[in-house]
Amino acid sequence: MSNRWLSRILPARRPASSDLRASAELMRQVHALGLDLRDGLHGRGVGTAAKRLRRMLGVDGIVLADLDGSVSSHGRKLSADEVQAVLSQVFEYGGCARTRLSDGAELYACPLTVADELSGALLATGDPAEADVEAAASLVSDCLDHAALRRARARIASANLRTLRAQISPHFVHNALAVISALVRTDPDRARHLLSDFADYLRYGFSEKGDYATVADELEAVQTYLELQRARFHDRLDITVRMAPEVLPVAIPFLVVQPIVENAVRHGLERKEGRGHIGVSGFGEGPLCVIEIEDDGVGMHPDLARSLLAGTGPEAQGVGLANVDQRLRAVYGPEYGLVIETGLGEGTKVTVRIPRFMRGVVAQ
Amino acid sequence: MSPRREKLTSPQTRVALARGNRPAQHLLPIPEPVDAEAARRLFRAQRRRAVRTIVLLSVVLFGVSGAFAAFPQISEVRVAQVPLSWLLLTAGLYPPLFGLALWHMRSAERVEERAERDRGTGVGVAGPDRGEGP
Amino acid sequence: MTSVVAIGLLLLISLVIGIYGVRAARSASDFLVASRRVSPNWNALAIAGEYLSAASVLGLAGLLLKNGLGTIWYAVGFTAGYVAVVALVAGPMRRSGAYTVPDFAEYRLGAPRLRKLCGCVVLVIMLLYLVPQFKGAGVVLSLVSGTPYWVGVVLAGLVVSGSIAAGGMRSATYVQAFHYVVKLLFIAVPAVYLIAHAGADTRAEVLHPEWGTHFPDTIPVEFAVDTRFTLDEPVTVTDTSGEEVVLGEGSHTVSEGTEYVFPEGAQVPRPEGLPELGGERWSAPLLSQGGYPLFETWSTLLAITFGCMGLPHVIMRFHTSPTARVARRVAVGVIALLGLFYLFPTVYGLLGRVLTPELVLLQGTDTVAVVLPDHTVSGSLGTFLTALVAAGAFGAFLSTSSGLLLALAGGLSHDLFRSSVPRLRLGVAVGACVAVLLALPAQMTDINVLVVWAFTVAASTFCPLLVLGIWWRRLTLPGAATGLIVGAVTATGAVGWSVLLPTPGGWFDVLLAQPAAWTIPLAFATMIAVSRLASPPEWAEHAVLRLHAP
């Protein structure tokens, strides 16, 4: 529909320069209308949109209505009953309708269709040319369609964030239960202890409370995880934690530290002979909070790490890291992605550097 | 950093860091309160208390200094040789200030506790098994 | 020399606490200890430690000696500020999750663009606050080491930026808490000793300013700048060549570099523009430089009480509390700690009038707390007490200015220039350089004048932003921005005019020197009026209600 309308105002022959200026102006107006309606019929710019439409069509009055009645008008005022009467006519037949008001003025109304659904109407009073109003109504419909798509995109982004939320790895669940069952006979006390740790860990991991937790909560999850891993490693795993107390209440996305630690254990230390060491440290750096996870394991080839972060790495390795990196960027912006320092046989250090405050990031 | 380690980031992060400055960012939405009406009631209750405390604070500060201006003879009254106005000024005002703050804190916490209790017993909102466990 | 050692020792201990204060957990059971949050008591100590600046440790006693008893209202205001913090901002600010005021603006108004404006205001407040700190440190260092003032200031700049670079950036809480204890002990112990040591006669003289102020000893006075002073009775002084000069009743002008030796018991001359030491204006319990005591006192109280909540480095500290409730409790604890501390600086000012009145002629009253112990207690004990006070004063400088410099650097890199990698070290270095350069010509400016200036700007900008942001649902972005600009320009301009330019005199002078009484209401009114022109976005109410939800 809008193509038909555009072809009418942009003739195929090469136009004169004044025509060109007029059409450039018209494009500007159409673009501005799109901006007015960027939040939809109930957004902030709808009043300006009504005013702009009235000027573009050269009519006495414009009313923009949703399914329940008028949401904004400019110029000649109509009573609620008058609007209702013409709306019911429009909505009943799903097409444009012309009526005459009590004082003899002409009123022409066209439906607004968004994604093939009736969602409102455009009413023009005065002496409107029917084709013009129809064209304007399809333009407004397109704008509203855009607005709906924009909202959907934001929803998808946040839903995406939620699906990205780290999952507890089945691998780890299996290992943990195997370790505990092996200890049940030899060291029942420790087995009981580990089981209750595991329960805590699962509760944290399956928590539905929100998308964010505090650094302190994350640390607790890391602790339970490492406790279970130590049992598996027969205590040949050394742990050092240094946390500046200032950063403990900082809110961070759920399960950010734990997958990094898990990656360090699985891909750095499991394959290493002898004792392994893993260090977690956190401190404030002005408005930023920095968390570093360092291991002295087998390290990674830099190309492998690069491809992992670019999202093109092998499935089996470092999925956790790529996921954390992606989530950090989605929440805080691209400059706050993970920084990995590694080399073959050199161990790995992963740095999370995020703002202490980010609007909307609230620990539950 | 060990010399043979390489520092790596995702391509997006590399580009963003090289750019030097952060562009204005998308805003994450602020979660809505579960029960807006209860939240409004709580807000108003807290605001009443805040206003009350600020009024009392003004009474203490402006009242005492006003009294010094209105009754200069306060300085002539002496307690154990020390002029009363000196005593008030150097030491006497801190206990009331502390008391006022303490009182405000208690009363604000009481309001919060009541709100939490009300939410806990809220009808229909939460099932019985919503709890955190024992 | 003892003082230099004491200051060195303080620095060393602070560094050690800064670096090793964060406990490293090695076994999993230590893990819980390491991840435990800072206890509210430590946090309150740290906040008080960071807050008590050179203005409290040195400036208060100095200004008391110079301008009179009304100065104590500053201390009351510094404490009362935290009552306002408890009542208005501590809890909600914590719930917003904001670390700085610009963060809060972004939370509440959803406009990252406001950050730059807020960043500019942070810059102004922090510099106004930093300059007097460096002045105080410079004065103390030059006094204890015998070097010129500028050496002291530059040295202070190097020390503080060095200590931040060496690890002060990582965990400040325990260092600041340690500094509170240092300040309290090092000010309180000499103060109590001095009271006991002074003897009954001196104590009675202190309590009876109406007896007049006389030189307690034969005292040489070397005038550092051209000075005009008035005498009520003739005094015979000795000049450098040993000749006796009779200074008659009335006013005198002496040029820079003149040295007179005043005899014991002579009346202390009154420098122009200052109240007579111990006179009626001096001993009135109200602030009165411009002749409108009640207005001046109220305006100053407003500035300090409401400025406190707008100080960026104060706001930041509440972020360390795990919950809003704890944040509020911490603020209440701070009031107790401040009230305890402020009992002592007064002692130096009151004793100083009787024992070291010549400081008024030397325009060096800010040094009274350091000079007094050495002056009155002879021998190594006096040196020791002076070393204590000097170390306490230096601790005040160190903790406050490193907090301020970090806030300044954060504001510069994160808000003003929006760099993607925060260049904190660069920001600290730049901030320290600028503060040192500004502090060099400020030797004769009173510490507290500059500090109250910073409080006035904070009270006229961030205070309305926070109070309206937290307690008024209809605040809008244009309203907040206009109010910030109006408040910053009027408050900075008015005091700046009165400090740097000639003023017409009378009421106008008072309104310029103590502008809080009109700039704060003006900023509030602007924010409200401009906000009413537009309606806030629909999420604005959620943003406010969240701040109060338990």
PDB file of N, CA and C in Angstrom, chain C residues 430-488:
ATOM      1  N   VAL C 430      46.621  13.419  37.408  1.00  0.00           N
ATOM      2  CA  VAL C 430      46.159  14.736  36.950  1.00  0.00           C
ATOM      3  C   VAL C 430      45.502  15.496  38.104  1.00  0.00           C
ATOM      4  N   GLY C 431      44.613  14.786  38.839  1.00  0.00           N
ATOM      5  CA  GLY C 431      43.933  15.433  39.962  1.00  0.00           C
ATOM      6  C   GLY C 431      44.916  15.952  40.993  1.00  0.00           C
ATOM      7  N   ALA C 432      45.911  15.129  41.321  1.00  0.00           N
ATOM      8  CA  ALA C 432      46.883  15.547  42.328  1.00  0.00           C
ATOM      9  C   ALA C 432      47.672  16.757  41.839  1.00  0.00           C
ATOM     10  N   CYS C 433      48.070  16.746  40.566  1.00  0.00           N
ATOM     11  CA  CYS C 433      48.823  17.872  40.013  1.00  0.00           C
ATOM     12  C   CYS C 433      48.010  19.161  40.115  1.00  0.00           C
ATOM     13  N   VAL C 434      46.754  19.104  39.638  1.00  0.00           N
ATOM     14  CA  VAL C 434      45.930  20.309  39.650  1.00  0.00           C
ATOM     15  C   VAL C 434      45.746  20.798  41.085  1.00  0.00           C
ATOM     16  N   ALA C 435      45.469  19.855  42.016  1.00  0.00           N
ATOM     17  CA  ALA C 435      45.241  20.255  43.402  1.00  0.00           C
ATOM     18  C   ALA C 435      46.506  20.878  43.993  1.00  0.00           C
ATOM     19  N   VAL C 436      47.664  20.317  43.677  1.00  0.00           N
ATOM     20  CA  VAL C 436      48.916  20.881  44.191  1.00  0.00           C
ATOM     21  C   VAL C 436      49.114  22.292  43.658  1.00  0.00           C
ATOM     22  N   LEU C 437      48.893  22.448  42.345  1.00  0.00           N
ATOM     23  CA  LEU C 437      49.083  23.773  41.739  1.00  0.00           C
ATOM     24  C   LEU C 437      48.140  24.802  42.365  1.00  0.00           C
ATOM     25  N   LEU C 438      46.896  24.376  42.614  1.00  0.00           N
ATOM     26  CA  LEU C 438      45.941  25.318  43.203  1.00  0.00           C
ATOM     27  C   LEU C 438      46.267  25.589  44.666  1.00  0.00           C
ATOM     28  N   ALA C 439      46.872  24.594  45.336  1.00  0.00           N
ATOM     29  CA  ALA C 439      47.138  24.760  46.766  1.00  0.00           C
ATOM     30  C   ALA C 439      48.333  25.677  46.994  1.00  0.00           C
ATOM     31  N   LEU C 440      49.225  25.789  45.993  1.00  0.00           N
ATOM     32  CA  LEU C 440      50.423  26.616  46.199  1.00  0.00           C
ATOM     33  C   LEU C 440      50.087  28.061  46.564  1.00  0.00           C
ATOM     34  N   PRO C 441      49.168  28.721  45.829  1.00  0.00           N
ATOM     35  CA  PRO C 441      48.875  30.104  46.221  1.00  0.00           C
ATOM     36  C   PRO C 441      47.885  30.210  47.384  1.00  0.00           C
ATOM     37  N   ALA C 442      47.453  29.073  47.949  1.00  0.00           N
ATOM     38  CA  ALA C 442      46.387  29.117  48.952  1.00  0.00           C
ATOM     39  C   ALA C 442      46.911  29.098  50.381  1.00  0.00           C
ATOM     40  N   GLN C 443      48.197  29.388  50.570  1.00  0.00           N
ATOM     41  CA  GLN C 443      48.765  29.244  51.912  1.00  0.00           C
ATOM     42  C   GLN C 443      48.030  30.088  52.947  1.00  0.00           C
ATOM     43  N   MET C 444      47.566  31.260  52.538  1.00  0.00           N
ATOM     44  CA  MET C 444      46.962  32.175  53.505  1.00  0.00           C
ATOM     45  C   MET C 444      45.448  31.986  53.585  1.00  0.00           C
ATOM     46  N   THR C 445      44.897  31.092  52.758  1.00  0.00           N
ATOM     47  CA  THR C 445      43.443  30.901  52.797  1.00  0.00           C
ATOM     48  C   THR C 445      43.106  29.873  53.876  1.00  0.00           C
ATOM     49  N   ASP C 446      42.059  30.172  54.643  1.00  0.00           N
ATOM     50  CA  ASP C 446      41.704  29.239  55.709  1.00  0.00           C
ATOM     51  C   ASP C 446      41.163  27.941  55.124  1.00  0.00           C
ATOM     52  N   ILE C 447      41.583  26.831  55.716  1.00  0.00           N
ATOM     53  CA  ILE C 447      41.132  25.520  55.259  1.00  0.00           C
ATOM     54  C   ILE C 447      39.613  25.458  55.218  1.00  0.00           C
ATOM     55  N   ASN C 448      38.995  25.945  56.295  1.00  0.00           N
ATOM     56  CA  ASN C 448      37.551  25.746  56.399  1.00  0.00           C
ATOM     57  C   ASN C 448      36.739  26.581  55.420  1.00  0.00           C
ATOM     58  N   VAL C 449      37.296  27.725  54.998  1.00  0.00           N
ATOM     59  CA  VAL C 449      36.579  28.530  54.011  1.00  0.00           C
ATOM     60  C   VAL C 449      36.415  27.719  52.731  1.00  0.00           C
ATOM     61  N   LEU C 450      37.494  27.067  52.307  1.00  0.00           N
ATOM     62  CA  LEU C 450      37.447  26.280  51.075  1.00  0.00           C
ATOM     63  C   LEU C 450      36.563  25.048  51.245  1.00  0.00           C
ATOM     64  N   VAL C 451      36.669  24.401  52.407  1.00  0.00           N
ATOM     65  CA  VAL C 451      35.875  23.195  52.617  1.00  0.00           C
ATOM     66  C   VAL C 451      34.389  23.524  52.622  1.00  0.00           C
ATOM     67  N   VAL C 452      34.034  24.626  53.293  1.00  0.00           N
ATOM     68  CA  VAL C 452      32.616  24.990  53.310  1.00  0.00           C
ATOM     69  C   VAL C 452      32.153  25.393  51.922  1.00  0.00           C
ATOM     70  N   TRP C 453      33.042  25.931  51.128  1.00  0.00           N
ATOM     71  CA  TRP C 453      32.708  26.230  49.736  1.00  0.00           C
ATOM     72  C   TRP C 453      32.312  24.936  49.019  1.00  0.00           C
ATOM     73  N   ALA C 454      33.140  23.903  49.188  1.00  0.00           N
ATOM     74  CA  ALA C 454      32.821  22.615  48.561  1.00  0.00           C
ATOM     75  C   ALA C 454      31.466  22.104  49.050  1.00  0.00           C
ATOM     76  N   PHE C 455      31.218  22.210  50.362  1.00  0.00           N
ATOM     77  CA  PHE C 455      29.929  21.763  50.909  1.00  0.00           C
ATOM     78  C   PHE C 455      28.789  22.576  50.297  1.00  0.00           C
ATOM     79  N   THR C 456      29.005  23.895  50.120  1.00  0.00           N
ATOM     80  CA  THR C 456      27.936  24.723  49.572  1.00  0.00           C
ATOM     81  C   THR C 456      27.586  24.285  48.150  1.00  0.00           C
ATOM     82  N   VAL C 457      28.615  24.014  47.351  1.00  0.00           N
ATOM     83  CA  VAL C 457      28.337  23.571  45.974  1.00  0.00           C
ATOM     84  C   VAL C 457      27.607  22.226  46.002  1.00  0.00           C
ATOM     85  N   ALA C 458      28.065  21.314  46.873  1.00  0.00           N
ATOM     86  CA  ALA C 458      27.390  20.010  46.954  1.00  0.00           C
ATOM     87  C   ALA C 458      25.939  20.184  47.384  1.00  0.00           C
ATOM     88  N   ALA C 459      25.702  21.057  48.352  1.00  0.00           N
ATOM     89  CA  ALA C 459      24.345  21.248  48.860  1.00  0.00           C
ATOM     90  C   ALA C 459      23.442  21.886  47.822  1.00  0.00           C
ATOM     91  N   SER C 460      24.016  22.652  46.906  1.00  0.00           N
ATOM     92  CA  SER C 460      23.186  23.328  45.915  1.00  0.00           C
ATOM     93  C   SER C 460      23.055  22.529  44.622  1.00  0.00           C
ATOM     94  N   THR C 461      23.747  21.386  44.526  1.00  0.00           N
ATOM     95  CA  THR C 461      23.639  20.619  43.288  1.00  0.00           C
ATOM     96  C   THR C 461      23.157  19.187  43.546  1.00  0.00           C
ATOM     97  N   PHE C 462      24.024  18.386  44.151  1.00  0.00           N
ATOM     98  CA  PHE C 462      23.688  16.977  44.318  1.00  0.00           C
ATOM     99  C   PHE C 462      22.630  16.756  45.395  1.00  0.00           C
ATOM    100  N   CYS C 463      22.600  17.628  46.405  1.00  0.00           N
ATOM    101  CA  CYS C 463      21.580  17.444  47.446  1.00  0.00           C
ATOM    102  C   CYS C 463      20.176  17.527  46.852  1.00  0.00           C
ATOM    103  N   PRO C 464      19.833  18.591  46.091  1.00  0.00           N
ATOM    104  CA  PRO C 464      18.487  18.565  45.500  1.00  0.00           C
ATOM    105  C   PRO C 464      18.274  17.408  44.541  1.00  0.00           C
ATOM    106  N   LEU C 465      19.299  17.069  43.783  1.00  0.00           N
ATOM    107  CA  LEU C 465      19.151  15.952  42.844  1.00  0.00           C
ATOM    108  C   LEU C 465      18.808  14.659  43.586  1.00  0.00           C
ATOM    109  N   LEU C 466      19.528  14.396  44.684  1.00  0.00           N
ATOM    110  CA  LEU C 466      19.290  13.156  45.422  1.00  0.00           C
ATOM    111  C   LEU C 466      17.954  13.215  46.161  1.00  0.00           C
ATOM    112  N   VAL C 467      17.720  14.328  46.861  1.00  0.00           N
ATOM    113  CA  VAL C 467      16.500  14.395  47.682  1.00  0.00           C
ATOM    114  C   VAL C 467      15.262  14.313  46.797  1.00  0.00           C
ATOM    115  N   LEU C 468      15.232  15.113  45.731  1.00  0.00           N
ATOM    116  CA  LEU C 468      14.055  15.065  44.854  1.00  0.00           C
ATOM    117  C   LEU C 468      14.006  13.739  44.106  1.00  0.00           C
ATOM    118  N   GLY C 469      15.165  13.237  43.699  1.00  0.00           N
ATOM    119  CA  GLY C 469      15.192  11.966  42.983  1.00  0.00           C
ATOM    120  C   GLY C 469      14.640  10.838  43.829  1.00  0.00           C
ATOM    121  N   ILE C 470      14.912  10.888  45.135  1.00  0.00           N
ATOM    122  CA  ILE C 470      14.499   9.796  46.003  1.00  0.00           C
ATOM    123  C   ILE C 470      13.059   9.976  46.491  1.00  0.00           C
ATOM    124  N   TRP C 471      12.660  11.227  46.737  1.00  0.00           N
ATOM    125  CA  TRP C 471      11.386  11.430  47.431  1.00  0.00           C
ATOM    126  C   TRP C 471      10.293  12.081  46.598  1.00  0.00           C
ATOM    127  N   TRP C 472      10.586  12.387  45.319  1.00  0.00           N
ATOM    128  CA  TRP C 472       9.573  13.066  44.506  1.00  0.00           C
ATOM    129  C   TRP C 472       9.479  12.369  43.176  1.00  0.00           C
ATOM    130  N   ARG C 473       8.269  11.869  42.871  1.00  0.00           N
ATOM    131  CA  ARG C 473       8.142  11.028  41.688  1.00  0.00           C
ATOM    132  C   ARG C 473       8.194  11.819  40.391  1.00  0.00           C
ATOM    133  N   ARG C 474       7.944  13.132  40.465  1.00  0.00           N
ATOM    134  CA  ARG C 474       7.768  13.874  39.221  1.00  0.00           C
ATOM    135  C   ARG C 474       9.033  14.553  38.710  1.00  0.00           C
ATOM    136  N   LEU C 475      10.157  14.291  39.338  1.00  0.00           N
ATOM    137  CA  LEU C 475      11.406  14.879  38.842  1.00  0.00           C
ATOM    138  C   LEU C 475      11.675  14.402  37.416  1.00  0.00           C
ATOM    139  N   THR C 476      12.028  15.339  36.528  1.00  0.00           N
ATOM    140  CA  THR C 476      12.338  14.942  35.151  1.00  0.00           C
ATOM    141  C   THR C 476      13.768  15.315  34.807  1.00  0.00           C
ATOM    142  N   LEU C 477      14.195  14.785  33.671  1.00  0.00           N
ATOM    143  CA  LEU C 477      15.568  15.034  33.218  1.00  0.00           C
ATOM    144  C   LEU C 477      15.855  16.523  33.000  1.00  0.00           C
ATOM    145  N   PRO C 478      14.977  17.262  32.249  1.00  0.00           N
ATOM    146  CA  PRO C 478      15.284  18.688  32.078  1.00  0.00           C
ATOM    147  C   PRO C 478      15.323  19.427  33.415  1.00  0.00           C
ATOM    148  N   GLY C 479      14.407  19.058  34.333  1.00  0.00           N
ATOM    149  CA  GLY C 479      14.390  19.714  35.646  1.00  0.00           C
ATOM    150  C   GLY C 479      15.691  19.494  36.387  1.00  0.00           C
ATOM    151  N   ALA C 480      16.132  18.242  36.429  1.00  0.00           N
ATOM    152  CA  ALA C 480      17.363  17.934  37.156  1.00  0.00           C
ATOM    153  C   ALA C 480      18.553  18.655  36.535  1.00  0.00           C
ATOM    154  N   ALA C 481      18.627  18.641  35.205  1.00  0.00           N
ATOM    155  CA  ALA C 481      19.776  19.263  34.535  1.00  0.00           C
ATOM    156  C   ALA C 481      19.795  20.766  34.801  1.00  0.00           C
ATOM    157  N   THR C 482      18.636  21.438  34.633  1.00  0.00           N
ATOM    158  CA  THR C 482      18.608  22.884  34.857  1.00  0.00           C
ATOM    159  C   THR C 482      18.970  23.210  36.299  1.00  0.00           C
ATOM    160  N   GLY C 483      18.378  22.453  37.239  1.00  0.00           N
ATOM    161  CA  GLY C 483      18.665  22.721  38.646  1.00  0.00           C
ATOM    162  C   GLY C 483      20.143  22.554  38.958  1.00  0.00           C
ATOM    163  N   LEU C 484      20.752  21.510  38.394  1.00  0.00           N
ATOM    164  CA  LEU C 484      22.186  21.281  38.638  1.00  0.00           C
ATOM    165  C   LEU C 484      23.007  22.470  38.137  1.00  0.00           C
ATOM    166  N   ILE C 485      22.663  22.929  36.928  1.00  0.00           N
ATOM    167  CA  ILE C 485      23.441  24.032  36.357  1.00  0.00           C
ATOM    168  C   ILE C 485      23.255  25.296  37.196  1.00  0.00           C
ATOM    169  N   VAL C 486      21.985  25.609  37.516  1.00  0.00           N
ATOM    170  CA  VAL C 486      21.721  26.812  38.301  1.00  0.00           C
ATOM    171  C   VAL C 486      22.440  26.742  39.645  1.00  0.00           C
ATOM    172  N   GLY C 487      22.319  25.598  40.330  1.00  0.00           N
ATOM    173  CA  GLY C 487      22.952  25.462  41.644  1.00  0.00           C
ATOM    174  C   GLY C 487      24.462  25.567  41.556  1.00  0.00           C
ATOM    175  N   ALA C 488      25.048  24.892  40.571  1.00  0.00           N
ATOM    176  CA  ALA C 488      26.509  24.903  40.470  1.00  0.00           C
ATOM    177  C   ALA C 488      27.011  26.309  40.165  1.00  0.00           C
TER     178      ALA C 488
END
